CSV table of C-alpha atoms in Angstrom, one decimal:
chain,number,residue,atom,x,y,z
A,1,UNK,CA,44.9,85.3,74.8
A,2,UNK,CA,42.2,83.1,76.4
A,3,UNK,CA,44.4,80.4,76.4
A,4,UNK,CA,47.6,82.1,78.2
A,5,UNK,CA,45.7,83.6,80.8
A,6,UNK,CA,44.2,80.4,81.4
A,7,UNK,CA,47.9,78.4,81.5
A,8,UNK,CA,48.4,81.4,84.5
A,9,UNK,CA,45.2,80.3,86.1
A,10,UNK,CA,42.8,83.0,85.3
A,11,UNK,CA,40.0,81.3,85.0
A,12,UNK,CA,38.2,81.5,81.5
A,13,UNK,CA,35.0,81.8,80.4
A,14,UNK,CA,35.2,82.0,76.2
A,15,UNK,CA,31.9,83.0,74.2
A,16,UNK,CA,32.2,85.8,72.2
A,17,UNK,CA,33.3,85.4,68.6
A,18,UNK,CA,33.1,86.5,66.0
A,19,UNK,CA,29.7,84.5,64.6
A,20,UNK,CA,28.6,84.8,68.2
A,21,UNK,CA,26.7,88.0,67.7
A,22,UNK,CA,25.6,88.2,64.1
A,23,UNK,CA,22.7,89.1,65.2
A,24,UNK,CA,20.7,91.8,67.4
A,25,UNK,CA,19.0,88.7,68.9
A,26,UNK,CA,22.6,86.9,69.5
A,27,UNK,CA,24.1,89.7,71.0
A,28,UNK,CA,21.0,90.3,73.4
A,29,UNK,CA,21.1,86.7,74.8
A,30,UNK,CA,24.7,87.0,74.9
A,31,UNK,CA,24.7,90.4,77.0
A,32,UNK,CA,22.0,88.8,79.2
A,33,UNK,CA,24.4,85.6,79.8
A,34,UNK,CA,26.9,87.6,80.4
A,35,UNK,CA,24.5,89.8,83.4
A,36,UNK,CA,24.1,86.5,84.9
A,37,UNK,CA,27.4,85.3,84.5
A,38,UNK,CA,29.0,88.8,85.5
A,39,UNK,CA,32.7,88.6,83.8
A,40,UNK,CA,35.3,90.6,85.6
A,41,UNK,CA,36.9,91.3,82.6
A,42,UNK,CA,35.9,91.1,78.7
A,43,UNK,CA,38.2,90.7,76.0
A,44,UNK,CA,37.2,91.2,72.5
A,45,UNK,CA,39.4,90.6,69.8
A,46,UNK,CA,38.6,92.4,66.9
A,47,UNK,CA,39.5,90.9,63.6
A,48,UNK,CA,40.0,92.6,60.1
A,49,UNK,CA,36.8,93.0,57.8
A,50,UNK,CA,36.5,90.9,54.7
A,51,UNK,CA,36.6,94.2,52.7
A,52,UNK,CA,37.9,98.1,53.0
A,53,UNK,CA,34.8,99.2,54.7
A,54,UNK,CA,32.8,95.6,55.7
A,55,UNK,CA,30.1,93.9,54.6
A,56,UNK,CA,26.9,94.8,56.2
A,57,UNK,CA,27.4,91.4,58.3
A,58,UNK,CA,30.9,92.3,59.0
A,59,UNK,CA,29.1,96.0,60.4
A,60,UNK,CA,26.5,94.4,62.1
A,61,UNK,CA,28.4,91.8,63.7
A,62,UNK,CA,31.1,94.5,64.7
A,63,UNK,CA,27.8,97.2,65.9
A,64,UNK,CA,26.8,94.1,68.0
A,65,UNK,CA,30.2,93.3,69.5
A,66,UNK,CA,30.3,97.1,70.5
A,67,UNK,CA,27.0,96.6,72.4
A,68,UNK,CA,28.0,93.7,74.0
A,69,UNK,CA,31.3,95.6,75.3
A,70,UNK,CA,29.4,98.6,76.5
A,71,UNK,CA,26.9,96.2,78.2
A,72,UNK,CA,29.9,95.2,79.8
A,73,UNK,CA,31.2,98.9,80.9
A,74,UNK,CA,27.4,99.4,82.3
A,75,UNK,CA,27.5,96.8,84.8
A,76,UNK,CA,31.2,97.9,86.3
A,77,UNK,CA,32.6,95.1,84.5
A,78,UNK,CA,36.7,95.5,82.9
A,79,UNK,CA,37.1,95.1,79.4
A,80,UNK,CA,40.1,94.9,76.8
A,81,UNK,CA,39.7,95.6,73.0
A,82,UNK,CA,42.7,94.1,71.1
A,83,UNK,CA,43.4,94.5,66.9
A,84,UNK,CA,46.2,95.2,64.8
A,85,UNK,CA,46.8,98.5,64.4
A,86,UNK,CA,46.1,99.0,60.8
A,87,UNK,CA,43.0,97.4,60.7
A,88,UNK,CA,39.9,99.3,58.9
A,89,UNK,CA,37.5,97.9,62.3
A,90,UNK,CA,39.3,101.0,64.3
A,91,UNK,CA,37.5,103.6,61.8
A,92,UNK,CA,34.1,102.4,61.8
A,93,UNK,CA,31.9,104.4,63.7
A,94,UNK,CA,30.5,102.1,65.9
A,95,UNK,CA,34.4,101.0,67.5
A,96,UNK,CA,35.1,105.0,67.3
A,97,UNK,CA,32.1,105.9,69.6
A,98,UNK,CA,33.2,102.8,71.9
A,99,UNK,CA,36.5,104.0,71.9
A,100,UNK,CA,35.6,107.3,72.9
A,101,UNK,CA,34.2,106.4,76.1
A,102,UNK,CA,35.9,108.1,78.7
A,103,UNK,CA,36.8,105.2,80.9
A,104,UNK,CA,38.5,103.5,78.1
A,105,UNK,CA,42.5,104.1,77.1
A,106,UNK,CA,44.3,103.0,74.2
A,107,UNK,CA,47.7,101.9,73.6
A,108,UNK,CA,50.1,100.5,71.0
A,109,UNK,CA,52.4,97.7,70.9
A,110,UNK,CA,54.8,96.8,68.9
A,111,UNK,CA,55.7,93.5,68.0
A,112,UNK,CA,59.1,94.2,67.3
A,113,UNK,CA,59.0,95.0,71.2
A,114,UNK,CA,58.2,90.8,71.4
A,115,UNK,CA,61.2,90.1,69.3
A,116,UNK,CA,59.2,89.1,66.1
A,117,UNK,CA,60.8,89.5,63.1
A,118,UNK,CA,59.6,89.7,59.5
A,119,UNK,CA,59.7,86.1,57.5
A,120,UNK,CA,60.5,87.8,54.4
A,121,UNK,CA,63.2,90.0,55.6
A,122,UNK,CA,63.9,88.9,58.3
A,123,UNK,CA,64.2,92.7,59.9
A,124,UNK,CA,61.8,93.6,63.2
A,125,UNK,CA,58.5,93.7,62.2
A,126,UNK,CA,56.4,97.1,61.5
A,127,UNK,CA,53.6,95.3,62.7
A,128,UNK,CA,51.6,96.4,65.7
A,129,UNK,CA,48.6,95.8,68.1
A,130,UNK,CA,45.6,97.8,69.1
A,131,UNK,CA,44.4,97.8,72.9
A,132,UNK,CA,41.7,99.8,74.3
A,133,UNK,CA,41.6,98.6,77.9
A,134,UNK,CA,38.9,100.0,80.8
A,135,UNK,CA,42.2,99.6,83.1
A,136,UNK,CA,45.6,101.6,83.3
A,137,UNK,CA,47.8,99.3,80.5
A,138,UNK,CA,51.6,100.0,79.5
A,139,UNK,CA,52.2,101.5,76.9
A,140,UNK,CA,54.9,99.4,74.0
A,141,UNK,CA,55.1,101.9,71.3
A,142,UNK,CA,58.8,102.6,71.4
A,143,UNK,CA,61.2,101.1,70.0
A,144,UNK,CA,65.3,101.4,69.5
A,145,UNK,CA,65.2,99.6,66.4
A,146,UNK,CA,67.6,100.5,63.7
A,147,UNK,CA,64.8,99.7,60.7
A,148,UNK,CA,61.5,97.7,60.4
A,149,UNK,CA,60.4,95.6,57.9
A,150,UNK,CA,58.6,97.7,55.2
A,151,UNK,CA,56.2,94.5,53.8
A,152,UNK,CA,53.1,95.5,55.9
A,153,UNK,CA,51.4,92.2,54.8
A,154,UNK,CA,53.6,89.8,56.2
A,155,UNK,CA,52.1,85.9,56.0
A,156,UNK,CA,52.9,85.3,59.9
A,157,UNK,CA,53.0,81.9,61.2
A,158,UNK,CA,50.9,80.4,64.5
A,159,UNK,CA,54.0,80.7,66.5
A,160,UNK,CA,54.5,85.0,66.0
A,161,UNK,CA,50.4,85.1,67.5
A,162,UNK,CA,51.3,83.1,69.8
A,163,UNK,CA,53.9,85.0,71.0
A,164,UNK,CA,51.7,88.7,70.8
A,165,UNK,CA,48.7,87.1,72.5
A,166,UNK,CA,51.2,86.2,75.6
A,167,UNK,CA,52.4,88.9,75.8
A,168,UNK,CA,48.7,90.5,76.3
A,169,UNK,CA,48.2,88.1,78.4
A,170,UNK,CA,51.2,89.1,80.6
A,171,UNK,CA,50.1,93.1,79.9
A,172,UNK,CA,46.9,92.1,80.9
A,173,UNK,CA,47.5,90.3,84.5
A,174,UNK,CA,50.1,92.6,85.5
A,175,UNK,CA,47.2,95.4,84.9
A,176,UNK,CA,44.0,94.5,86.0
């Protein structure tokens, strides 16, 4: 998403990964970067854990990214949260209790809205995205599709990503 908001000439500032904050320590110097820095807007893109419920690192690392995004929040500063939809990150309580905050709003989107298709099948794809955004963002959960691809483990190639993370980006600037 980085990369297509900076091809519209947003410009981008790119720290926070996923190794970025493994620890309490990294996430405090990265919140107090951030203070001086003073992003308009944060996006955190929150990847699947390695098992069903995470590996302490995968929990701390995710606990730490949560901090970093409600640092954010506290100093009036926008912030985006983007995952597939059926990731196991959404039901850890430390994303739950972000998610809860009352100036955040979450929406789905369909990639079958984005015209990707299913490799395998080659029907639209079932797949969809996560956003919890501290701005208004459009809804793309509805769909006239006749049938979806039922294979919710697709291998998807860099191209499909690609095409999701523009149209975030797009999502994005025509919000915020």
């Amino acid at each position: 998403i980085q990369c297509a908001l900076a091809l519209r000439g947003c410009r981008i500032t790119n720290h926070c990964s996923y190794k970025t904050v493994a620890t309490t320590r990294d996430a405090e110097r990265l919140m107090a970067h951030f203070s001086q820095l003073k992003p308009a807007l944060l996006h955190v893109a929150i990847k699947r854990l390695a098992t069903g419920t995470g590996t302490g690192s995968d929990r701390s690392r995710l606990w730490n990214l949560v901090k970093v995004a409600q640092d954010q929040l506290n100093r009036g500063g926008s912030l985006i949260i983007s995952g597939t939809s059926r990731s196991n990150v959404w039901e850890l309580p430390s994303v739950q209790q972000l998610c809860a905050h009352p100036q955040l709003n979450s929406t789905t989107h369909r990639w079958c809205r984005m015209q990707i298709r299913d490799p395998v099948s080659d029907l639209p794809s079932s797949t969809s995205t996560r956003v919890i955004a501290s701005f208004p963002v459009q809804a793309g959960d509805t769909c006239d599709c006749a049938d979806h691809a039922q294979n919710g483990h697709a291998t998807y190639n860099r191209s499909e990503f690609e095409s999701v993370n523009n149209y975030l980006a797009n999502l994005m600037l025509k919000s915020f």
